[in-house]
mmCIF file of C-alpha atoms in Angstrom:
data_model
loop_
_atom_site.group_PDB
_atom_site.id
_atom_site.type_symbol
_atom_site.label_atom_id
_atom_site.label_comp_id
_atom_site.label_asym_id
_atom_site.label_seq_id
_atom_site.Cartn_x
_atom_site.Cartn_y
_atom_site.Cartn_z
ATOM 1 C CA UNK A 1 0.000 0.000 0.000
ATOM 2 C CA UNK A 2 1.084 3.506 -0.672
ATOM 3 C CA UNK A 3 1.818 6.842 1.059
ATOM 4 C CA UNK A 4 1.430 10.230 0.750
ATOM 5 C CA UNK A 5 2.036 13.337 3.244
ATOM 6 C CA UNK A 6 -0.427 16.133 2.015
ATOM 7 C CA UNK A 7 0.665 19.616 2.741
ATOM 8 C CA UNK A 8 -2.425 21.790 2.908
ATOM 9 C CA UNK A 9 -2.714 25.676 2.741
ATOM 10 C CA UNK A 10 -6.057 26.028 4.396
ATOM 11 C CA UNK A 11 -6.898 29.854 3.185
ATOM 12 C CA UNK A 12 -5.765 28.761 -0.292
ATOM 13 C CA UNK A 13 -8.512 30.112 -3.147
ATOM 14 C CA UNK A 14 -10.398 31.742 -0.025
ATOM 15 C CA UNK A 15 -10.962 28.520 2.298
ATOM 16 C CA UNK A 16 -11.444 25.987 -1.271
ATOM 17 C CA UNK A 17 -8.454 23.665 -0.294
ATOM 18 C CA UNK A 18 -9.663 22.410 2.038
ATOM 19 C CA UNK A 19 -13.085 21.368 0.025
ATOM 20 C CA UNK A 20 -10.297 19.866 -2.623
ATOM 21 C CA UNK A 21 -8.299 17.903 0.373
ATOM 22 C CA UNK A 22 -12.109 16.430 1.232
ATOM 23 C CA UNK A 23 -12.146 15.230 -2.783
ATOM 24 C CA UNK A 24 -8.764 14.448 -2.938
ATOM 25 C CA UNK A 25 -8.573 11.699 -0.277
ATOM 26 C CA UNK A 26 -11.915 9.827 -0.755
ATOM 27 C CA UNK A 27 -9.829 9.427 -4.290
ATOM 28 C CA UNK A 28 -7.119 8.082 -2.386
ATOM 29 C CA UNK A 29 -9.087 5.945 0.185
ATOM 30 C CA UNK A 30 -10.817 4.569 -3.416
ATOM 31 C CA UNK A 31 -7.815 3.326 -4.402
ATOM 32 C CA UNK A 32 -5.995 1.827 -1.160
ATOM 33 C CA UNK A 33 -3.698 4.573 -0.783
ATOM 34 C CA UNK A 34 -2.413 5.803 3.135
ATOM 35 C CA UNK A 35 -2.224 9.072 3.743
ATOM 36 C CA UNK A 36 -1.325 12.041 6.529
ATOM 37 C CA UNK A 37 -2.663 15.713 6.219
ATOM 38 C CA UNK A 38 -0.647 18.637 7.621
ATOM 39 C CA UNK A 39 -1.962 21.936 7.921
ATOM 40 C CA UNK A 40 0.333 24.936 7.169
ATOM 41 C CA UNK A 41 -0.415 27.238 10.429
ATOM 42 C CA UNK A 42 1.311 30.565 9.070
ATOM 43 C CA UNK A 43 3.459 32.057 5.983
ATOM 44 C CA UNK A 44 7.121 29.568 5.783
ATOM 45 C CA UNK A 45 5.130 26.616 7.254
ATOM 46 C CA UNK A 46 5.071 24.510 4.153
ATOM 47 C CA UNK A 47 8.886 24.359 3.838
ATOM 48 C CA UNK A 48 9.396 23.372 7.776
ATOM 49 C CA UNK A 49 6.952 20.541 6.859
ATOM 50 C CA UNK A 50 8.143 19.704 3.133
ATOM 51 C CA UNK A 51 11.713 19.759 4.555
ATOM 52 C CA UNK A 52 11.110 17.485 7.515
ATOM 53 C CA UNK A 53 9.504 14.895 4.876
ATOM 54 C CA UNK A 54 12.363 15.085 2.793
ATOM 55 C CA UNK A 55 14.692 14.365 5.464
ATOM 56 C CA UNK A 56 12.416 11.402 7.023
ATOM 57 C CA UNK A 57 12.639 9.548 3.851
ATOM 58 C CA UNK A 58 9.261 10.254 2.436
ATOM 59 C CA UNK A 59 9.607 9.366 -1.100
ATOM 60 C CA UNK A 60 6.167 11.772 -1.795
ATOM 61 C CA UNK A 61 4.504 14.998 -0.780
ATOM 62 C CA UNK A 62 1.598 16.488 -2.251
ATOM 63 C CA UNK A 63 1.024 19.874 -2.134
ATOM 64 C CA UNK A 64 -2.942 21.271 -2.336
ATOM 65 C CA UNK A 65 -3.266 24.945 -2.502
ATOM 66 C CA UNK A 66 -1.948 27.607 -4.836
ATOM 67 C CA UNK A 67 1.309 28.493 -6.218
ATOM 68 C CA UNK A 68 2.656 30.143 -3.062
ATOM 69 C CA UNK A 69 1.833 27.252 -1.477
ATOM 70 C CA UNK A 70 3.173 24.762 -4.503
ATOM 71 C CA UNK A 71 6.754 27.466 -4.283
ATOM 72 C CA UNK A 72 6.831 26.882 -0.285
ATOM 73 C CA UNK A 73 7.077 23.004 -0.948
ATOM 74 C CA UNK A 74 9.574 22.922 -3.703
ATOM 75 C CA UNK A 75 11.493 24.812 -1.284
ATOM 76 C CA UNK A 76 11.703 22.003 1.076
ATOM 77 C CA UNK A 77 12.431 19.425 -0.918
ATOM 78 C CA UNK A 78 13.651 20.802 -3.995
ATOM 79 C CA UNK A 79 17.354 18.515 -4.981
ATOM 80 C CA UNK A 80 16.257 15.434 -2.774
ATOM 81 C CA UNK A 81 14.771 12.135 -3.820
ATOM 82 C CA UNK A 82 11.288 13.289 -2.230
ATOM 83 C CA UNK A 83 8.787 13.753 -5.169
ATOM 84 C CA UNK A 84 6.006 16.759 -5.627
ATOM 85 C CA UNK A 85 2.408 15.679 -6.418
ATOM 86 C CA UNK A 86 0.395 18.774 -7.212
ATOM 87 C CA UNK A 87 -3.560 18.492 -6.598
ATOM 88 C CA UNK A 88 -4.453 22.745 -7.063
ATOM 89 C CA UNK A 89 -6.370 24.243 -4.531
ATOM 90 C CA UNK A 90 -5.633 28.166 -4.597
ATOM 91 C CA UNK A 91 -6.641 30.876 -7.601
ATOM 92 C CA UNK A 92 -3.755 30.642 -10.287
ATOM 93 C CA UNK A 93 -2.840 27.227 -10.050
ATOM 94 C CA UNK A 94 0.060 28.032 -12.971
ATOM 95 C CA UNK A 95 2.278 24.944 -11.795
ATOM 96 C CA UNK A 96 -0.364 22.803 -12.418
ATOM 97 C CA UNK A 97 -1.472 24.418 -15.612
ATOM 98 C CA UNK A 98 2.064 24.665 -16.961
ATOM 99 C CA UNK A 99 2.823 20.928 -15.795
ATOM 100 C CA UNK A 100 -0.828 19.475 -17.911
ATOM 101 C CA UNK A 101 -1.794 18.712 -14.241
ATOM 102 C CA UNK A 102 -6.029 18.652 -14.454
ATOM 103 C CA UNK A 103 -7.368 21.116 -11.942
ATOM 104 C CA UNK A 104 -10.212 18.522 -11.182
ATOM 105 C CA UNK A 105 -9.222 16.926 -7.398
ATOM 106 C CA UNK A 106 -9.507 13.756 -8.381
ATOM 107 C CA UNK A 107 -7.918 13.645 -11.509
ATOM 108 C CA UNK A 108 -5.120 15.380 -10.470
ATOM 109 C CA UNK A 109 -4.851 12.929 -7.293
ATOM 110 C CA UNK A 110 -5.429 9.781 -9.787
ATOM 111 C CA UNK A 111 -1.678 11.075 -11.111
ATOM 112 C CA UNK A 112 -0.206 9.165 -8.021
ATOM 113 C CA UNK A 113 -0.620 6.494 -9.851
ATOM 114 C CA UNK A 114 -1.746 7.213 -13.226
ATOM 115 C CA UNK A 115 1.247 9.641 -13.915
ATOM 116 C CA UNK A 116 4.702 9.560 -14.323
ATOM 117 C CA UNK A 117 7.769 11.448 -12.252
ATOM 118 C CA UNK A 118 9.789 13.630 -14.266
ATOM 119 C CA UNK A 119 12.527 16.090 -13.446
ATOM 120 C CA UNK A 120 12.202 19.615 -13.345
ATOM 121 C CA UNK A 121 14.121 22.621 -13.451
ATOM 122 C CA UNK A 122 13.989 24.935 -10.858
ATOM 123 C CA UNK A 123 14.580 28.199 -10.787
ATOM 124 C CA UNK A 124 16.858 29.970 -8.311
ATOM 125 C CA UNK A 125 16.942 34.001 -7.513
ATOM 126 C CA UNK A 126 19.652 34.437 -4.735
ATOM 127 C CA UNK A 127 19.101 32.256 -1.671
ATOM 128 C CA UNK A 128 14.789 31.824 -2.773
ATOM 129 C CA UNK A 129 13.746 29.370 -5.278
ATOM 130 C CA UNK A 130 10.683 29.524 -7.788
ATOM 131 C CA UNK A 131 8.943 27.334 -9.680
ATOM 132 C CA UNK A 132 7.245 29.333 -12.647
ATOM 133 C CA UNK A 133 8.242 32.939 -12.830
ATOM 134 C CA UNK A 134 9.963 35.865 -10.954
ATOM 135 C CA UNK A 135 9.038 39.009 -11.958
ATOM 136 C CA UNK A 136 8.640 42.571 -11.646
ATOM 137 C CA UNK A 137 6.981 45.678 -12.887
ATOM 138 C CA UNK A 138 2.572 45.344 -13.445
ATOM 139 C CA UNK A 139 2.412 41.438 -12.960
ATOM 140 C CA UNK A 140 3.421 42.531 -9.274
ATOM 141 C CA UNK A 141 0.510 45.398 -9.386
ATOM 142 C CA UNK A 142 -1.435 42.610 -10.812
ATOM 143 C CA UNK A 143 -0.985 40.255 -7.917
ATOM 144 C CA UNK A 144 -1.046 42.870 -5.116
ATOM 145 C CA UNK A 145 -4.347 43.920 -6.722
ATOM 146 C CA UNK A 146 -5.947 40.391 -6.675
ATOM 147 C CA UNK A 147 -4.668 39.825 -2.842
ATOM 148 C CA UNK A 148 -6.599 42.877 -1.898
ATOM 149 C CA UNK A 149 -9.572 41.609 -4.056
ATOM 150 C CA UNK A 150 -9.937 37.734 -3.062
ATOM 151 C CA UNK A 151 -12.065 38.369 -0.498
ATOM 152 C CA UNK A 152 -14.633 39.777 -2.165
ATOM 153 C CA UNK A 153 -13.817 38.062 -5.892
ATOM 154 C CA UNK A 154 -12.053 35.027 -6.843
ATOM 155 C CA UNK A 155 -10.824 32.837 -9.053
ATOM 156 C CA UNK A 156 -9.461 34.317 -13.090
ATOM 157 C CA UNK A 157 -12.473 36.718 -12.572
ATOM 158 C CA UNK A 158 -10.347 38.610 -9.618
ATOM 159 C CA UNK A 159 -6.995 38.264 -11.255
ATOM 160 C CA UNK A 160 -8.665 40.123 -15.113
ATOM 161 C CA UNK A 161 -10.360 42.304 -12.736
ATOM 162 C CA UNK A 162 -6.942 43.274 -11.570
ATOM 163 C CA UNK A 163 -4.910 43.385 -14.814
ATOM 164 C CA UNK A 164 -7.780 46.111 -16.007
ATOM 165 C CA UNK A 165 -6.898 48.061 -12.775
ATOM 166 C CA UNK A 166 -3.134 47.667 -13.107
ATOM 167 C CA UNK A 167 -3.659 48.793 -16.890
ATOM 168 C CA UNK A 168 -5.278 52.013 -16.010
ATOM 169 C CA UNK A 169 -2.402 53.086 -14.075
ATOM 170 C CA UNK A 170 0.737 51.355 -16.367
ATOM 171 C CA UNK A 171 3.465 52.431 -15.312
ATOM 172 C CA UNK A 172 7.343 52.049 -16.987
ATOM 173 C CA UNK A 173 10.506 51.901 -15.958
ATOM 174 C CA UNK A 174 14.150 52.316 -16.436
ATOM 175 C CA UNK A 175 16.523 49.203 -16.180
ATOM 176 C CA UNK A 176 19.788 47.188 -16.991
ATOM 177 C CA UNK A 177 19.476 43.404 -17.970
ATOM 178 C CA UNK A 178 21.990 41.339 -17.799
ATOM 179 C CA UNK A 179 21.479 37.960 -20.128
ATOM 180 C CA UNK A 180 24.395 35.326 -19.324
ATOM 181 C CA UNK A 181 27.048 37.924 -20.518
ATOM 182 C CA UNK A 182 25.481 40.729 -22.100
ATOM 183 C CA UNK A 183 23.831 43.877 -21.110
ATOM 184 C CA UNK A 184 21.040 45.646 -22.790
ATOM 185 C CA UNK A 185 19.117 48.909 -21.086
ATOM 186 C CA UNK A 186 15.248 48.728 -21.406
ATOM 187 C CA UNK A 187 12.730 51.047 -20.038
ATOM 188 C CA UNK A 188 9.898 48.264 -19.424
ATOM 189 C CA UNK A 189 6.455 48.423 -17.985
ATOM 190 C CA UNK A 190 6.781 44.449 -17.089
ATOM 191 C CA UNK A 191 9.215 41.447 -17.397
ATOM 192 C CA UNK A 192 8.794 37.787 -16.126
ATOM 193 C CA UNK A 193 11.819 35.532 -15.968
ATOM 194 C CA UNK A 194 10.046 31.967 -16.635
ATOM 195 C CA UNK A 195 10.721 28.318 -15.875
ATOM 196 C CA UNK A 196 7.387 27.334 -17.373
ATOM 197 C CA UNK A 197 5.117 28.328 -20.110
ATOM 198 C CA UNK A 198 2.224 29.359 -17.675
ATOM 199 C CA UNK A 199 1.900 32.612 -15.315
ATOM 200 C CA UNK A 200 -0.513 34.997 -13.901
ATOM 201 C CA UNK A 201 -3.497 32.459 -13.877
ATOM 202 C CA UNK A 202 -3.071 30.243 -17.564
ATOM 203 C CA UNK A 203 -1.736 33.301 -19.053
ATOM 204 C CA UNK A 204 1.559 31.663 -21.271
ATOM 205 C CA UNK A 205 3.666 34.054 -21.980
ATOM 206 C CA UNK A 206 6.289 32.091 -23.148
ATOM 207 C CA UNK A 207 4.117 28.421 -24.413
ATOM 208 C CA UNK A 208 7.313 26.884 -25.166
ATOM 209 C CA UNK A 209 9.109 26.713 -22.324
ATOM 210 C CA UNK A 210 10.516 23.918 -21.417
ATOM 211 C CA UNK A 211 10.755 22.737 -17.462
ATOM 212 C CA UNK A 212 13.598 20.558 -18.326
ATOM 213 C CA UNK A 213 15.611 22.591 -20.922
ATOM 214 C CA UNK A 214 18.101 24.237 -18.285
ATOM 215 C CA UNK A 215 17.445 27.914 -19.634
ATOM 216 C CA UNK A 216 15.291 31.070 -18.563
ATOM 217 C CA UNK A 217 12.552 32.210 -21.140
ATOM 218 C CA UNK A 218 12.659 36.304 -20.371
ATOM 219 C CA UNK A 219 9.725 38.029 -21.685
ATOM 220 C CA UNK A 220 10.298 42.221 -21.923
ATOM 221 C CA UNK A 221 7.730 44.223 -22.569
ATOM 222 C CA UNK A 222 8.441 47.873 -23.564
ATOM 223 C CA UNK A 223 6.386 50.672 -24.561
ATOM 224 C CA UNK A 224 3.190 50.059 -25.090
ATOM 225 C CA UNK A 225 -0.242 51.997 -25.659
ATOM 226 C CA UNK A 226 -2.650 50.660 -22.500
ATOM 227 C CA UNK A 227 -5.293 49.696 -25.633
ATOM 228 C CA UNK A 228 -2.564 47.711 -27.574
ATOM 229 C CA UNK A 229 -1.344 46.430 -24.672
ATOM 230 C CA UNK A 230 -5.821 45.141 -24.120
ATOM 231 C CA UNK A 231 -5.904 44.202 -27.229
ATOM 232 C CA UNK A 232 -2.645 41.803 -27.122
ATOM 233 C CA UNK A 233 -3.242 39.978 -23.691
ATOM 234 C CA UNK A 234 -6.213 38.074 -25.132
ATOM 235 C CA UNK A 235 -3.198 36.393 -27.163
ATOM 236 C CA UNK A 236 -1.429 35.435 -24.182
ATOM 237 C CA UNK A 237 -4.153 33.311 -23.233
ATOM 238 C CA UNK A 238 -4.476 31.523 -26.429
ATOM 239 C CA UNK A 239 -0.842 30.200 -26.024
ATOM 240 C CA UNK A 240 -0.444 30.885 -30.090
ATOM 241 C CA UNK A 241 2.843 33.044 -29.211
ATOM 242 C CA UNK A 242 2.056 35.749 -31.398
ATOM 243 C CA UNK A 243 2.457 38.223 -28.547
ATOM 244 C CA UNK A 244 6.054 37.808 -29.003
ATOM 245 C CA UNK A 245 6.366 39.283 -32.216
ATOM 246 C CA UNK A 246 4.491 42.571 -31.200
ATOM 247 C CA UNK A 247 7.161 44.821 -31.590
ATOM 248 C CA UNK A 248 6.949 46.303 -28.011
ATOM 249 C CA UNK A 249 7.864 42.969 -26.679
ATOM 250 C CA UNK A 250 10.892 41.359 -26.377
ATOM 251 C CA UNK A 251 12.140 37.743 -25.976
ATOM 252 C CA UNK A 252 15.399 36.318 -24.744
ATOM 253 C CA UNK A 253 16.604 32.591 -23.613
ATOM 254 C CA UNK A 254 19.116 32.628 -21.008
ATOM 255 C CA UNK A 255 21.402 29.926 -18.481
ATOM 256 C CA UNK A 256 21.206 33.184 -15.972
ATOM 257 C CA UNK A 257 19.688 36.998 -15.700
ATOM 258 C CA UNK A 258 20.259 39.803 -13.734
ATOM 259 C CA UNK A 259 18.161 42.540 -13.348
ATOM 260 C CA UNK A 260 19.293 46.380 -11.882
ATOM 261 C CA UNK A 261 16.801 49.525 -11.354
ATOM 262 C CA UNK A 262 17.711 52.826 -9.990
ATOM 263 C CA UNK A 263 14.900 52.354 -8.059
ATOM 264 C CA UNK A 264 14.013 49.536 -5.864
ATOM 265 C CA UNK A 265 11.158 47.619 -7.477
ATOM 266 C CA UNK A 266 9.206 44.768 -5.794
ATOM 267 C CA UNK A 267 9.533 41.333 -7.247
ATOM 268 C CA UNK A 268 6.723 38.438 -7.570
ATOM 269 C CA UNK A 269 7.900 34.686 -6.961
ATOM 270 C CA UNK A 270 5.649 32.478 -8.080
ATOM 271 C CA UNK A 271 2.402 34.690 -7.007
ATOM 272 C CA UNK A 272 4.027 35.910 -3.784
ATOM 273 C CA UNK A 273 5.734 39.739 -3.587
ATOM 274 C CA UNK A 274 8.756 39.418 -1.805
ATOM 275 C CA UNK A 275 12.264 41.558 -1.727
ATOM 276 C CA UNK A 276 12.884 44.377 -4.366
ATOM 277 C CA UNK A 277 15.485 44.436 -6.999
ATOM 278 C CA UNK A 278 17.659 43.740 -8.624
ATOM 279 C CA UNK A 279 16.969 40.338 -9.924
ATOM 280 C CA UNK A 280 19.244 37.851 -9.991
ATOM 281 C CA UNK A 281 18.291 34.519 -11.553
ATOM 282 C CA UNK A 282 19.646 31.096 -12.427
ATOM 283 C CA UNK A 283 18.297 27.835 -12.633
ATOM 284 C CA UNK A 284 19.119 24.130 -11.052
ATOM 285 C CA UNK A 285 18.790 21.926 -13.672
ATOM 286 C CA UNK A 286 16.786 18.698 -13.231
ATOM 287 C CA UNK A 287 16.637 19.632 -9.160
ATOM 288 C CA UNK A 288 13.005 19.010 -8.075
ATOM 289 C CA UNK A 289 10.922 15.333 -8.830
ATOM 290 C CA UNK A 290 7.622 16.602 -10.030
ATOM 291 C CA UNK A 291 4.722 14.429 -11.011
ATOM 292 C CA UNK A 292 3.186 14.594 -14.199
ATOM 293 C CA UNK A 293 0.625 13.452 -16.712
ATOM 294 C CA UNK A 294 2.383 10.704 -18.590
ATOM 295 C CA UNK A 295 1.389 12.859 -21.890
ATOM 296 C CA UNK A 296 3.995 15.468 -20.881
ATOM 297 C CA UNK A 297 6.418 15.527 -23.642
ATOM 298 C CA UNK A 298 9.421 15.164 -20.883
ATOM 299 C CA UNK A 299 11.033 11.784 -19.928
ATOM 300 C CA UNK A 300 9.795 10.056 -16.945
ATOM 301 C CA UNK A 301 9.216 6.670 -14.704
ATOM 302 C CA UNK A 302 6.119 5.365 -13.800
ATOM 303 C CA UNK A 303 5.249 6.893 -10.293
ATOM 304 C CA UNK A 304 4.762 3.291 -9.169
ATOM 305 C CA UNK A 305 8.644 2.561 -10.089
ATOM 306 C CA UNK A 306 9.321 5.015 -7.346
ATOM 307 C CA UNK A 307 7.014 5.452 -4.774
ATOM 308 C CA UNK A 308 5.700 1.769 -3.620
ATOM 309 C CA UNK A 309 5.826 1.766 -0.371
ATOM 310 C CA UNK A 310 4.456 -1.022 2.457
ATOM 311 C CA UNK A 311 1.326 -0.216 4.437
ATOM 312 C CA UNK A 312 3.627 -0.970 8.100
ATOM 313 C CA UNK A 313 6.299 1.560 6.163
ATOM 314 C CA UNK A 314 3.627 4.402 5.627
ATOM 315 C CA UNK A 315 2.224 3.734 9.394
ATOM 316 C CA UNK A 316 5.217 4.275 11.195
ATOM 317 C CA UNK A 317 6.114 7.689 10.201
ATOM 318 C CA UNK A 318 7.375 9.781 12.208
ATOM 319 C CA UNK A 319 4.654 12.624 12.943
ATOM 320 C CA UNK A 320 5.823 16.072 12.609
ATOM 321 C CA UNK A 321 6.306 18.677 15.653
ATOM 322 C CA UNK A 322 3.147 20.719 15.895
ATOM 323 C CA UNK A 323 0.912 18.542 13.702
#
């Protein structure tokens, strides 16, 4: 019989992880699977616990809530052998999206057996790691927009709420980036460093990137009228790419980036503002076990090959402090 620790952000999508954890394990207890639920108490919680798994042995976490949430875990276990399942729970879910994860509970918890483990790059911006994107510029408005509106909207319909607010008041600024070895100046109303093809909700910005390619996808975004700029997002969500051959917006690949402003500017990781510029980014290649949908175009082992585990294995887990 196998195991699973869940990790659960309980104010995730406004209290809705918690209605996913109920979904997810009658799944599990369907199909003979153990399990232990651990509630994140505060902001940082979700790496003590993901850590502490990694360094009991646990060959698999799952991680229901949103991307902070999803970003917390990687951070614990992130270059071990302890694998990621992701069953969304919170508003953006762009891990999930950008992995084919289904953002149904039970068919992304049927992945623990049904998919396949793969290895992912992670992303690494000084001593904080992300998953999909750093960033800076109006997808931080954006985000500090749809914090201060989730408790009275949710879901994509609070995020485009808060992309037309953050477009009404675009603002631009001057900077220096530094790709691998060269330097360009930009003045910039937005830029997201990516891992993966998703951000800000299913909006893929760059729908080629690959999670296992070892390079940065850096999207730039220069002037821009605030009605072009309407009329080009609607792109974005498409996935098509044609965005990036407007000519206001720029695209670069990159093994590392570094970002300077002669003012400080706040940066996004993976839905969560934290720290201000600059921005300096790399990636760990192949770091973090991740599972996947076996139609994900990366290589991979059945989750089975890795995770079987015996029912008296599972039961005599050590329980974590606090839990």
């Amino acid at each position: 019989m196998s195991f699973v620790r869940i990790i659960v952000n309980p104010r995730a999508g406004r209290g809705r992880a918690l209605k996913v954890l109920d979904r997810a394990k009658k799944v599990l207890t369907q199909a003979g699977w153990q399990y232990e639920t651990a509630l994140t108490q505060a902001p940082g919680h979700a790496i003590e616990i993901a850590r502490d798994s990694a360094e009991a042995g646990l060959p698999l976490v799952a991680a229901i809530g949103g991307d902070g949430t999803v970003n917390e875990v990687i951070q614990g276990i992130s270059g071990t052998s302890t694998s990621l399942a992701i069953i969304p729970g919170g508003t953006g879910n762009d891990h999930a999206r950008s992995l084919g994860i289904p953002l149904a509970p039970e068919k992304a918890a049927e992945l623990l057996w049904q998919g396949k483990i793969i290895n992912m790059d992670v992303g690494v911006e000084r001593d904080r790691l992300f998953g999909c994107l750093v960033s800076i510029g109006f997808p931080v408005d954006v985000i500090d927009h749809t914090n201060k509106k989730k408790q009275v909207v949710k879901g994509s319909l609070a995020i485009l709420s808060s992309v037309w607010q953050t477009l009404r008041n675009l603002r631009y600024y001057d900077v220096t980036i530094t790709l691998d070895d060269r330097s360009i100046s930009a003045t910039t109303c937005g830029i997201f460093v990516l891992n993966t093809p998703s951000a800000g909700g299913g909006l893929r910005f760059s729908p080629n990137a690959d999670v296992t390619d070892g390079l940065l996808d850096v999207v730039v975004i220069g002037k821009i009228s605030i009605w072009d700029l309407i009329f080009t997002l609607p792109q974005v969500y498409t996935g098509s790419g044609r965005h990036l051959s407007h000519p206001a917006v720029d695209f670069y690949r990159c093994r590392k980036i570094r970002i300077d402003s002669p003012e400080p500017l706040p940066k996004m990781f993976d839905g969560e503002i934290i720290g201000q510029t600059p921005v300096e980014a790399a990636l760990q290649p192949r770091a973090l076990k991740v599972v996947a949908p076996v139609s994900h175009p990366a290589e991979g082992q059945p989750v089975s090959a890795g995770l079987e585990t015996s029912a008296a294995a599972a039961l005599t887990v050590a329980t974590l402090p606090g839990l």
